[in-house]
Amino acid sequence: MLIDDLENMLTLLAAILGLLGCLFKYIKAPKRGYIFLIIFFLSNFLSDYYWTIYSLVMDTYPEISEFLAYFGWNIGYFALLLAVMHFRSDEVKRYFHPIILLPILTNTIQFFMYIQYGGIFNNLWQVGVTTVTMIFCLQKIMYCLKHRKNGARTPYFTTLVLLYLISEYGMWTASCFTWDNVFLDPYPYFTITSAVLMITFAKGAEKSYGIVTSDGSENELAENRYQMLFQAIVTVLIGGASLGGYVLANVLKDTIPVLQIGTTASDRIVMMLFAISVVLCFLVLLLVYGIDHHYIKVKDKKLQMDAARRSRFSFIFTVIITFILMCFIVIYNTRLLYNASVTEINEDARDVVKSTAAELENYITASKTTLRVVADTVEMMEQKEASSEEICEYLEAQTKQQSMHFDENFTGIYAYINGEFMDGSGWIPPEGYDPVNRNWYKTAIDAGGEIAIVSPYLDAQTGEIVLTFAKRLTYKGKKTDSSTPDVVCLDVLANHIQDITEKISVAGKGYGMVLDQHGFIVAHKDRDKRGGKLSDIFDNRIIGFAEGRFDTVLDGKPCTLFAHAIMEKWVVLIAVNNDELLEEVHSQLTVTILISLIIFLMMTFFYYSGYKIEQHNNKKMEELNMEVVTALAEAIDAKDAYTNGHSSRVAKYSRMIASKLGYPEAELNEIYMMGLLHDIGKIGVPDEVINKTEKLTDEEYEMIKAHPVIGSKILESIKANPRLSTGARWHHERYDGRGYPDGLSGENIPEEARIIAVADAYDAMTSTRSYRGVMPQEKVRREIENGIGSQFDPRFAKIMLGLIDEDKNFTMKES
């Protein structure tokens, strides 16, 4: 168990560290890929947390349904698939290589092995989802290997995911075999490998996104402080909840031995730990929403999602939160209903079993009183030296009278007087019959003058349970033959007790039975069970007959017993099957779930309608914005007779380069708009300077060099997207630091500006100028190559070279 505990703790620790890593990255840059990874780690935490803490506290594994056990992990694998899909560009999606189909072959073989050890749904889901994920990972890796020379970004994240899934399959396969030597068992080694790889997911995603630069401004420093605060809150929240659950589990284990019907301390611990997992997941998701909301409002934030994607995210998030709240309401109401039902049936059962015990006590007391009267009369007759015939006649008369006028179940009064057996029913004992050796006689002697209830027995001839009440005669000081004392007995059929027992129920649920002190079944709702033993009915025996409630198993199903003692000798029991007990709860739960589902679907419909309207409006607004920006770009190009269409071509080439890098659609649109507006600063440059055909003076050249700063100031005033100024300000910076206006170098130049710089230079060479025509494609390619590492970022320049090579007909030029 020690190795298993270490493995579970390592897996849980990896989920927590991976979750913190992704949250930290998301706080710095709220990208969708991090959201998918956060959901992945939250789902793993959901399953790993209660399982690990429970096993540590209880030293055993929780007994839960297969669906609940795999619920979190199944969601996690799906979230991981979404994360991998997020990092696939359009070019990757269209790429095919036969090797990407390899997981279908290998995983199908594994599936038929796993299906022998687990449920078909979980195996189908996990193998199916992970197989698709591995196919997408291989597709991205093979594409990047082929296009590495063209500047394709290294697929860090997808490579880590592929290795992680391979390790998972190794772990699953190892669990299908028995290993005699623990050190040869590969399961722990695969567990460690999976845990380490999980922790690196956040870093891999960050590298796949590219380096996020910092400008060191006051706003940036303030944002860093804000991010550190969020990171501290997240760490305390997750760490505190994890440790708090462990402490609470230990407290519950020590203080709550048995709770409600069918619910032991272990059940409550599982529920409590699972609830902590769910609440923590909800809080983390709420925190993610808060971070996203914050970044929308921050002035200098780096916009990662356009309006349509933010709207879609808000819609999905709202639906998820609504669903979680609805589930919480259903679970909470169900729990209240369950508690109310259990409390009510407990009270009813206690009342019924108590009143039944009182009724049976009255009946037994009446039987004892009858025997006591007869015994006292026989003692008086004996003291008056009545003859045996007179005593026998009295017993016969009493037998007839009691049966006719008091209780027909009083079947006979008999005695052993002065060594002679007398039977009031007229029964003649067979030859050799010795009353002294009979059980009723011995029980009476042992009772020492008190009325004793002899152990009941099943009459083989009549099939009825017979009760015998016996009393030794003491004669109040008169000395008798002590070797064979006199005894009087009363036989009573248990029919009246059986009638009372058959009527026992709790609100129509359950059934009753009466037992003696040895577990003999005196009465039972099922008459065929009379005369048996308690162990014939229940898988486990009840020790003692204290009043209260007991959990046991009946016919392989859990049930509850309500017990009440009868004169400290017998016990009356009410048995209620737990399924029957909760029958009403289940029906009401079904109604509650259906109503909640209808409400949720209606709310989702209204959410979706609002979302579609917002999407439509956003699309119209984006189209309008693009038209305005395009018109503005054309107006800028119109200032220069030789640069007509320049801005739109730079925007187009910039988008092509970014697409090769795997940029998502929103960022492709953003860089396209940056390209359109990169020369907007020329508005502030006199037309005569822009259109001058002679060599510019130093003063005029400085005026030209001022257009990036002018454009930056113009675009910075656009509050909705201040990043538009990135391309305008820095597209004339050089990779070696000899550009203008700020002399930035290397990766200190924003990535978008480095891309636009390549596109801008390419279009300048493939467009007509006052002093030359369009340059030949071979010369353009040579100039781009010569600028690698000096004027251009090598990565983007190589991508541009790849585009040139693909342009066989030299269509990428001014028309």
PDB file of N, CA and C in Angstrom, residues 11 179 307 316 488 527 541 626 660 666 674 692 773:
ATOM      1  N   THR A  11       0.909  11.662  -8.355  1.00  0.00           N
ATOM      2  CA  THR A  11      -0.048  12.052  -9.395  1.00  0.00           C
ATOM      3  C   THR A  11      -0.834  13.282  -8.978  1.00  0.00           C
ATOM      4  N   TRP A 179       3.058  -8.553 -11.311  1.00  0.00           N
ATOM      5  CA  TRP A 179       4.523  -8.505 -11.252  1.00  0.00           C
ATOM      6  C   TRP A 179       4.976  -8.982  -9.887  1.00  0.00           C
ATOM      7  N   ALA A 307     -13.563  40.038 -30.508  1.00  0.00           N
ATOM      8  CA  ALA A 307     -14.868  40.142 -29.859  1.00  0.00           C
ATOM      9  C   ALA A 307     -15.675  38.860 -30.004  1.00  0.00           C
ATOM     10  N   ILE A 316     -20.018  30.093 -23.423  1.00  0.00           N
ATOM     11  CA  ILE A 316     -19.706  28.751 -22.922  1.00  0.00           C
ATOM     12  C   ILE A 316     -19.507  28.775 -21.417  1.00  0.00           C
ATOM     13  N   VAL A 488     -45.761 -26.515  36.936  1.00  0.00           N
ATOM     14  CA  VAL A 488     -46.970 -26.299  36.155  1.00  0.00           C
ATOM     15  C   VAL A 488     -46.589 -25.509  34.889  1.00  0.00           C
ATOM     16  N   ARG A 527     -44.326 -16.708   6.607  1.00  0.00           N
ATOM     17  CA  ARG A 527     -44.553 -17.812   7.555  1.00  0.00           C
ATOM     18  C   ARG A 527     -43.555 -18.951   7.376  1.00  0.00           C
ATOM     19  N   ARG A 541     -24.863 -11.583  11.781  1.00  0.00           N
ATOM     20  CA  ARG A 541     -25.723 -11.685  12.965  1.00  0.00           C
ATOM     21  C   ARG A 541     -25.677 -10.388  13.757  1.00  0.00           C
ATOM     22  N   MET A 626     -13.016  46.823 -40.699  1.00  0.00           N
ATOM     23  CA  MET A 626     -12.063  46.461 -41.741  1.00  0.00           C
ATOM     24  C   MET A 626     -12.235  47.348 -42.972  1.00  0.00           C
ATOM     25  N   LYS A 660       1.814  30.692 -41.467  1.00  0.00           N
ATOM     26  CA  LYS A 660       2.820  29.624 -41.444  1.00  0.00           C
ATOM     27  C   LYS A 660       3.320  29.354 -40.028  1.00  0.00           C
ATOM     28  N   ALA A 666      -7.891  34.913 -34.876  1.00  0.00           N
ATOM     29  CA  ALA A 666      -8.020  36.275 -34.341  1.00  0.00           C
ATOM     30  C   ALA A 666      -6.723  37.048 -34.485  1.00  0.00           C
ATOM     31  N   MET A 674      -2.784  45.460 -38.661  1.00  0.00           N
ATOM     32  CA  MET A 674      -1.533  46.186 -38.397  1.00  0.00           C
ATOM     33  C   MET A 674      -0.803  46.493 -39.703  1.00  0.00           C
ATOM     34  N   LYS A 692       8.692  63.164 -53.959  1.00  0.00           N
ATOM     35  CA  LYS A 692       9.897  63.736 -54.556  1.00  0.00           C
ATOM     36  C   LYS A 692      10.693  62.652 -55.271  1.00  0.00           C
ATOM     37  N   GLY A 773      11.809  49.577 -61.785  1.00  0.00           N
ATOM     38  CA  GLY A 773      10.609  48.764 -61.905  1.00  0.00           C
ATOM     39  C   GLY A 773      10.625  47.651 -60.870  1.00  0.00           C
TER      40      GLY A 773
END
